[in-house]
XYZ file of C-alpha atoms in Angstrom:
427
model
C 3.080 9.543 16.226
C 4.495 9.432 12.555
C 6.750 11.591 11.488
C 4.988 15.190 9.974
C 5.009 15.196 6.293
C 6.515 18.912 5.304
C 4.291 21.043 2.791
C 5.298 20.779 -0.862
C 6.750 24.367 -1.738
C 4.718 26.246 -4.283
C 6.685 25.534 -8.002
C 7.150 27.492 -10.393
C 4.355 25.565 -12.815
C 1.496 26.713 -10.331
C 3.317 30.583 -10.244
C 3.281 30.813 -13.987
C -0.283 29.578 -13.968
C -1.323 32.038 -12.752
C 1.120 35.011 -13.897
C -0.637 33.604 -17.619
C -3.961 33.939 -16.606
C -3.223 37.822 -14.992
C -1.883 38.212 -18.565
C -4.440 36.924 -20.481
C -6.549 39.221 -18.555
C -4.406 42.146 -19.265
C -4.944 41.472 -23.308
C -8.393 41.227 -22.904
C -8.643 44.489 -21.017
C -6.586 45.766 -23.708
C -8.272 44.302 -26.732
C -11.872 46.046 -25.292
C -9.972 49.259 -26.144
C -9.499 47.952 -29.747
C -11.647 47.073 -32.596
C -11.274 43.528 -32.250
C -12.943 43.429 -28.916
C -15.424 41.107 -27.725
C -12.993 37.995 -26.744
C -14.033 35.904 -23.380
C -10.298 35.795 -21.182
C -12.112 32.305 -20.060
C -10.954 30.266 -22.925
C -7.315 31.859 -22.894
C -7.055 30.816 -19.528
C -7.910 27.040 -20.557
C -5.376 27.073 -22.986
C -2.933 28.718 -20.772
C -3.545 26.426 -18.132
C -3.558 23.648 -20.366
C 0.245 24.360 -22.393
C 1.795 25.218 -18.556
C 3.365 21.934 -18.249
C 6.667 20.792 -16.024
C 8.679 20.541 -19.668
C 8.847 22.838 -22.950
C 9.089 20.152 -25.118
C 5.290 18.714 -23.365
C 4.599 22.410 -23.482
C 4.680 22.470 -27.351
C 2.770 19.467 -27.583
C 0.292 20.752 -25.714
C 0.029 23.793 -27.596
C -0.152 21.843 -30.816
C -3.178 19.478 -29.330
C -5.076 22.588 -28.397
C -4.313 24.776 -31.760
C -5.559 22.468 -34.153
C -8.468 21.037 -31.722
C -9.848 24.689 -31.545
C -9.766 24.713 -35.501
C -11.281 21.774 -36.395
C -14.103 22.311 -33.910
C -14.381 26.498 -34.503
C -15.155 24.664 -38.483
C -17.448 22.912 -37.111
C -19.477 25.024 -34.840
C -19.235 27.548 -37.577
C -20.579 25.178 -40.239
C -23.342 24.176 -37.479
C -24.291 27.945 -36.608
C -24.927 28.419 -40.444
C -26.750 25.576 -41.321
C -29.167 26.215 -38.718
C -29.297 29.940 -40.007
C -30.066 28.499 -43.569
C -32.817 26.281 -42.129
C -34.832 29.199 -40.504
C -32.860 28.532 -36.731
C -34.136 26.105 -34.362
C -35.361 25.791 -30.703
C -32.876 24.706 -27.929
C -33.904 20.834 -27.605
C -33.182 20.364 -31.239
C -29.891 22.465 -30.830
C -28.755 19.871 -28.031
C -29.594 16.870 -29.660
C -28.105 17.508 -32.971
C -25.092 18.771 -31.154
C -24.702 16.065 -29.750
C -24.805 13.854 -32.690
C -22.285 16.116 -34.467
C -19.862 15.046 -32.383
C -19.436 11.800 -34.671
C -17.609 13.704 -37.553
C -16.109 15.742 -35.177
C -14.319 13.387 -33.605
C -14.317 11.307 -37.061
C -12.343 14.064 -38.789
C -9.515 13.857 -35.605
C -9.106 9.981 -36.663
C -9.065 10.887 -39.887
C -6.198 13.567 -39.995
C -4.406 11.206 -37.020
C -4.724 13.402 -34.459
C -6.673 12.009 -31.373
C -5.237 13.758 -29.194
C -6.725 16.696 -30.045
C -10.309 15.046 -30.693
C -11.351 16.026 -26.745
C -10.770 20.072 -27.372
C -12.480 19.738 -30.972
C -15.752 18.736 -28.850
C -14.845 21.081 -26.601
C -14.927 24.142 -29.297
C -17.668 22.739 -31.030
C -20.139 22.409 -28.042
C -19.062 26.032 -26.848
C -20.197 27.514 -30.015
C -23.499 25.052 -30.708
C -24.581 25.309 -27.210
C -23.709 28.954 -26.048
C -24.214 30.576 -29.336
C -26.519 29.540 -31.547
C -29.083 32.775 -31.177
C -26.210 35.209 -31.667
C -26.578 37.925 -34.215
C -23.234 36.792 -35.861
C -21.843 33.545 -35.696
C -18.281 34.737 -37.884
C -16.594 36.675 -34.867
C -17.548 34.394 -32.302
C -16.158 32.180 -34.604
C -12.964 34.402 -34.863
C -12.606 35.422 -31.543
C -12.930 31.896 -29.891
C -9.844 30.990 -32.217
C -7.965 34.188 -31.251
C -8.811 33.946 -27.333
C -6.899 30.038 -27.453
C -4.847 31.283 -29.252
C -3.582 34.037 -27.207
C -3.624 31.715 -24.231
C -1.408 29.415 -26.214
C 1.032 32.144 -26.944
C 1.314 32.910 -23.304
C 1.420 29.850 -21.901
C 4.227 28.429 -24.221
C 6.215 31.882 -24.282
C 6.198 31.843 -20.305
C 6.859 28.018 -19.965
C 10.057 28.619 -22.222
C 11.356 32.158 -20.274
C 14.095 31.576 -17.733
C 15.936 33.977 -16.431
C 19.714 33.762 -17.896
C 22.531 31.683 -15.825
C 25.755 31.526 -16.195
C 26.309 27.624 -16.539
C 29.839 25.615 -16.263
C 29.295 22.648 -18.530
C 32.517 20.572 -17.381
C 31.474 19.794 -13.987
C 29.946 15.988 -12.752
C 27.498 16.534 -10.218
C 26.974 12.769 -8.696
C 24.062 11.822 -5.831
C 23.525 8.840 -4.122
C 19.698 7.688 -4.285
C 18.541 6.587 -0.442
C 17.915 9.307 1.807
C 19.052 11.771 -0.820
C 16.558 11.637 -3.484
C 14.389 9.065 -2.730
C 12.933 9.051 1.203
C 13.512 5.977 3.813
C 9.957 5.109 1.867
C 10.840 4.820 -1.369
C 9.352 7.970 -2.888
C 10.518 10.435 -4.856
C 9.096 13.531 -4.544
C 7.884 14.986 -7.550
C 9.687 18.397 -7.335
C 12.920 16.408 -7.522
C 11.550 14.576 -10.818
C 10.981 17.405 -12.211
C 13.851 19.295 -11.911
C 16.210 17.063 -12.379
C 14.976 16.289 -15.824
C 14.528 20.426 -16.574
C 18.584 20.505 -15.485
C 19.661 17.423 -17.557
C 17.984 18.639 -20.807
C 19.863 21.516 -20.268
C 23.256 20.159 -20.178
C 24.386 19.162 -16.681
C 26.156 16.194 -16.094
C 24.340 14.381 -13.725
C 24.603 10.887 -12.615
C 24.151 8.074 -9.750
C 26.532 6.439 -7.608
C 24.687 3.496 -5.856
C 25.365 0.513 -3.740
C 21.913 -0.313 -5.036
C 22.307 -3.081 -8.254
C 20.746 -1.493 -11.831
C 17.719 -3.577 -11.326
C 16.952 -2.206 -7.719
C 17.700 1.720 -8.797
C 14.986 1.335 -11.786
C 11.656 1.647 -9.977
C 13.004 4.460 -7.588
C 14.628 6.568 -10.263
C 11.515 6.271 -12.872
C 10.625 8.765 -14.838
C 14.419 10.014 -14.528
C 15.765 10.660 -18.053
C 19.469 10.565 -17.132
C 21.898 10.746 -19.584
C 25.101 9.277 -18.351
C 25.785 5.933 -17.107
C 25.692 5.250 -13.061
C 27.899 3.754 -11.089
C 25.710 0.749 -9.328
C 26.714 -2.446 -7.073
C 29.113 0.136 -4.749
C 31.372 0.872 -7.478
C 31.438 -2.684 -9.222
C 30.082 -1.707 -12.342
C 29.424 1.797 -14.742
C 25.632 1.202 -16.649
C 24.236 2.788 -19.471
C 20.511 2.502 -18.434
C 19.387 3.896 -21.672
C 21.727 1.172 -23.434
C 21.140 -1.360 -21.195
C 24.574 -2.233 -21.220
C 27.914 -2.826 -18.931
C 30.226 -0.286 -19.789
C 33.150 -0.990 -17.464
C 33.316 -3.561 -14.356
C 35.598 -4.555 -11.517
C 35.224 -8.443 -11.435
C 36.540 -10.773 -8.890
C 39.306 -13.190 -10.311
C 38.308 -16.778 -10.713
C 40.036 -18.507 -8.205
C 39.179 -15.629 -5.573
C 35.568 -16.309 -6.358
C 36.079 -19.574 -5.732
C 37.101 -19.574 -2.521
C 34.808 -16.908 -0.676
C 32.251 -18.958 -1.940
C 33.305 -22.190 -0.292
C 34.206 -20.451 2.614
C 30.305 -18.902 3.103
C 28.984 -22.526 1.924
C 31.525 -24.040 4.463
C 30.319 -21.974 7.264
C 27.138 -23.351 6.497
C 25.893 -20.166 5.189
C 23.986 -19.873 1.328
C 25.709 -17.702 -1.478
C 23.972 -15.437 -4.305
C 26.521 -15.175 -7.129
C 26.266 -12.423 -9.069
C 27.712 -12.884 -12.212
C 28.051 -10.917 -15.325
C 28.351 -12.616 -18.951
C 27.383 -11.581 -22.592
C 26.028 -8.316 -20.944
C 23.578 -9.687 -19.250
C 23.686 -9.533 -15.224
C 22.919 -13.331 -13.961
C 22.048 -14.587 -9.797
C 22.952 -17.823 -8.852
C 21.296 -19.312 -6.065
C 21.486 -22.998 -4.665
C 19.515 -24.218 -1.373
C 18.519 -21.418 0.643
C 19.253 -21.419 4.494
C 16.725 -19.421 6.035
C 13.781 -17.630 5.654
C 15.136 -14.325 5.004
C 16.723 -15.060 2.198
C 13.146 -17.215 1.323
C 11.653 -14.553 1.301
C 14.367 -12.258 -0.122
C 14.003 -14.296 -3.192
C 10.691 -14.336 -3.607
C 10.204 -10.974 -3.625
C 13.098 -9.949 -5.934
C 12.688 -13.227 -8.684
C 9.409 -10.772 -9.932
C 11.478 -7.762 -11.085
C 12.397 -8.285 -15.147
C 15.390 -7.011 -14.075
C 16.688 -9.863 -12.086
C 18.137 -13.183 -13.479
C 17.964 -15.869 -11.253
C 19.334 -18.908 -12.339
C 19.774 -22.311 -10.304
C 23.339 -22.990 -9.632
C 22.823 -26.380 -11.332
C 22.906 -24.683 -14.290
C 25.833 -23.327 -13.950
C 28.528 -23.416 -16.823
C 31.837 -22.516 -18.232
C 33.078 -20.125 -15.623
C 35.690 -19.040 -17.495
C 33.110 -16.814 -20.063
C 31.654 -15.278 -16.489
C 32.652 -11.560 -14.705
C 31.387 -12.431 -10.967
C 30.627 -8.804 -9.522
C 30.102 -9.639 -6.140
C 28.923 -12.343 -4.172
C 26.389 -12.121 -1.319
C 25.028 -13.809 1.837
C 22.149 -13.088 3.824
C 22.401 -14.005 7.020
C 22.201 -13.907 11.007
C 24.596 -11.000 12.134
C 26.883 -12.728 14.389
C 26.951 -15.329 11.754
C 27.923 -12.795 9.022
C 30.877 -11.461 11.015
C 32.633 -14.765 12.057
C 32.475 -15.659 7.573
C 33.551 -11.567 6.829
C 36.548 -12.386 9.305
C 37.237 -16.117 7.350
C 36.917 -14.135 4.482
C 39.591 -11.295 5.182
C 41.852 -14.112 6.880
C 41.972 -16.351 4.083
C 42.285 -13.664 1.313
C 43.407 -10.784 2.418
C 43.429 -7.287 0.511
C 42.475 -9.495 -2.847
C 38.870 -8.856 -1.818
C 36.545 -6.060 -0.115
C 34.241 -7.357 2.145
C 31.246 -5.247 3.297
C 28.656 -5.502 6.123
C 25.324 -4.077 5.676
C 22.337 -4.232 8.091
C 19.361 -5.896 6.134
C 16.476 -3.359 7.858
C 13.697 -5.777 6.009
C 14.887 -8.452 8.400
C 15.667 -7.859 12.287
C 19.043 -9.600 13.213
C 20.035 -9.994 9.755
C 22.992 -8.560 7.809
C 23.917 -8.334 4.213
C 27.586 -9.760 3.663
C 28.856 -8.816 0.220
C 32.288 -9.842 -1.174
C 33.647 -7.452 -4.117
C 36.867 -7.269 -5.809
C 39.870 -5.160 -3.761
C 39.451 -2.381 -6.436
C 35.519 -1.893 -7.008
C 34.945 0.777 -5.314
C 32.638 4.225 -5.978
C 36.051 6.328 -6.175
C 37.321 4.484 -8.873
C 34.362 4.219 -10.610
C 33.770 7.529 -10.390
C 37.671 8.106 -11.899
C 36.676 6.061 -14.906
C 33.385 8.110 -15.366
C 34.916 11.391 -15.130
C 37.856 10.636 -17.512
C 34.696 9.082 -19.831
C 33.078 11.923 -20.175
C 35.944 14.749 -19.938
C 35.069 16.445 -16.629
C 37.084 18.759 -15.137
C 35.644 18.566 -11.719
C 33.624 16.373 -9.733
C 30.865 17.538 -7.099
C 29.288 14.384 -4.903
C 25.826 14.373 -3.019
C 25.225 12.452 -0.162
C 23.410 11.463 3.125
C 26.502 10.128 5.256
C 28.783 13.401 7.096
C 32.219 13.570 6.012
C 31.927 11.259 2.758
C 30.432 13.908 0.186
C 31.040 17.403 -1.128
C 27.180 18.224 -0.261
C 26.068 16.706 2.811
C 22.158 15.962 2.309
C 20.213 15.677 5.438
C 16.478 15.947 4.454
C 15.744 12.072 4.050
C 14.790 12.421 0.232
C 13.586 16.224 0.879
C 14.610 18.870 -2.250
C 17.269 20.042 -0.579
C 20.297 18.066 -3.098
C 18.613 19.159 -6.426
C 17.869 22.589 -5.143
C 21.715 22.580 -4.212
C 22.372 20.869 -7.557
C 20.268 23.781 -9.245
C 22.267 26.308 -7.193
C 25.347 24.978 -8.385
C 25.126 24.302 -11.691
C 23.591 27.596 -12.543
C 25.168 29.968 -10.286
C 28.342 27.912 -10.002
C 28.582 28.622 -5.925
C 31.744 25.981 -5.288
């Protein structure tokens, strides 16, 4: 049997949701009491449930949609109700069809003041007040009070979407995760509590970033919809990206002649090397004849991503203008050890050489060759001095390794800790 997928908790979108629509209920209760009664809490509660949205700044938009929808179609229905009053009323199958021809300028009038988005509630209004109230004794406050009851639900939606309770926040702290089995699952998924959140926290100020041995291009589909900020450290502390730049801020590059060689050494142990290179800013693989069919089919999976630059090695030029990051083999995993050992024999502590279990391929390993010094940690030193940070709080899946030890295999528990920390400053 699979594993048990846990329950999503209940968020705090689906509580206010319905702490609006008790409200809107409230004001209608109240408003009976008053002499502008006679509003429906129905339509507040649309527009309440329609502004509650995971951001404030989607929130507004959403309120703005729905405001001048409800106008244009209240005009509209209003214009409608009279007309029909001037012409001596009508019977209902004439009401429905020339409703539903109305909706041409209705939805005209959207295009013409550019605002589509708000052409669905303009038929929306409209219809309510053709369809449900053409026969009513006075078409002005229906008129009026289907404006004020979306209106009130606006109010209350966007006023509760933008309350949070007050926190005392420490803006010089770095709070950096690692991505596998601490925000994304063994499955590749993020859970969409964790995109949410996360993008609440960073557009209020926390420093938040990625440390990866993941490359830029393999972080992007996992991390979408993530509006991060600051640049992440990728390729196991080779390199610090600006992903909204697009751009190699700082790298840790083998030398020349050390590139050199660990590539003849994994071509001379009959073994094939991706060399991944970095030059004018733009990351570039080179590839020559592959070995086996892992890395077949390696390749032809990854050569689709329009983040990867593969580029035959017979292309190859003017080494002197390239940064290599790292250089890689795929391999058998007895293989891989006896070229890692070649590797550290021939070269020492000029290099790092790392072993990685390739899970896509049973009895494979990744071997990856970086510079001595490109490592997370100094990465990490770099970022921190980058951005002024006083203190530096890590995230991560592996026990010992990380300030926050995350054991929930891309559960909530890191950004709830992340939340904890950065607003109630527990550490």
């Amino acid at each position: 049997m699979g594993k048990q997928k846990p329950l999503p908790p209940i968020g705090a979108r689906i509580i206010k949701s319905s702490l609006g629509s008790l409200i809107c209920v409230g004001i209608y209760f109240i408003r009976e009491l008053l002499p502008i009664g006679g509003g429906i809490p129905f339509y507040s509660i649309l527009a309440v449930l329609w502004c509650i949205q995971p951001y404030t700044t989607s929130t507004l938009a959403m309120a703005k949609q729905r405001i001048i929808g409800t106008f244009v179609g209240a005009a509209y229905g209003l214009a409608f109700l009279l007309v029909f009053r001037a012409l001596g009323g009508g019977n209902r199958p004439t009401i429905y069809i020339t409703s539903c021809l109305m909706l041409i300028p209705v939805l005209y009038t959207t295009v013409l003041m550019d605002k589509r988005n708000a052409s669905y509630f303009s038929c929306v209004v409209f219809l309510t007040i053709a369809f449900n109230h053409s026969f009513d004794q006075n078409p002005y406050l229906f008129a009026f009070n289907r404006v004020l009851d979306t209106l009130i639900g606006i109010g209350v939606g966007v006023l509760l979407n933008s309350a949070h309770r007050p926190v005392k926040r420490k803006e010089n702290i770095l709070y950096v995760s690692g991505i596998d089995s601490v925000l994304v699952s063994s499955q590749e998924v993020m859970i969409p509590y964790n995109k949410v959140e996360l993008n609440r926290l960073i557009a209020q100020g926390v420093h938040f970033t990625i440390s990866t041995i993941r490359t830029p291009a393999s972080m992007m589909e996992p991390l979408n919809g993530i509006n991060l900020k600051l640049p992440v450290i990728a390729m196991d502390g080779a390199v610090l990206y600006d992903i909204r730049e697009n751009r190699y801020l700082d790298v840790f590059a083998l030398e020349l002649e050390t590139a050199i060689q660990v590539e003849a050494i994994i071509e001379g142990e009959g073994a094939h090397a991706f060399v991944n290179v970095l030059r004018d800013n733009t990351l570039l693989i080179y590839y020559g004849d592959f070995q086996n069919d892992a890395e077949r089919d390696m390749f032809a999976r990854l050569r689709r991503s329009p983040y990867r630059n593969y580029t035959g090695k017979q292309y190859r030029g003017d080494e002197e203008r390239e940064q290599v990051l790292y250089i890689m083999a795929l391999t058998r995993t007895d293989h891989a050890q006896i070229i890692a050992g070649r590797i550290r024999e021939a070269l020492g502590a000029s290099v790092r050489v790392m072993l990685y279990p390739a899970s896509e391929y049973e009895g494979y390993t990744y071997l990856k060759v970086y510079a001595a010094d490109a490592c997370k940690a100094n990465m990490l030193k770099i970022l921190q001095k980058r951005i002024g940070a006083e203190k530096v709080i890590t995230f991560g899946s592996i026990p010992g390794q990380y300030d926050v030890y995350v054991h929930d295999d891309g559960g909530n528990s890191a950004v709830k800790m992340l939340k904890k920390l950065y607003e109630c400053q527990l550490l």
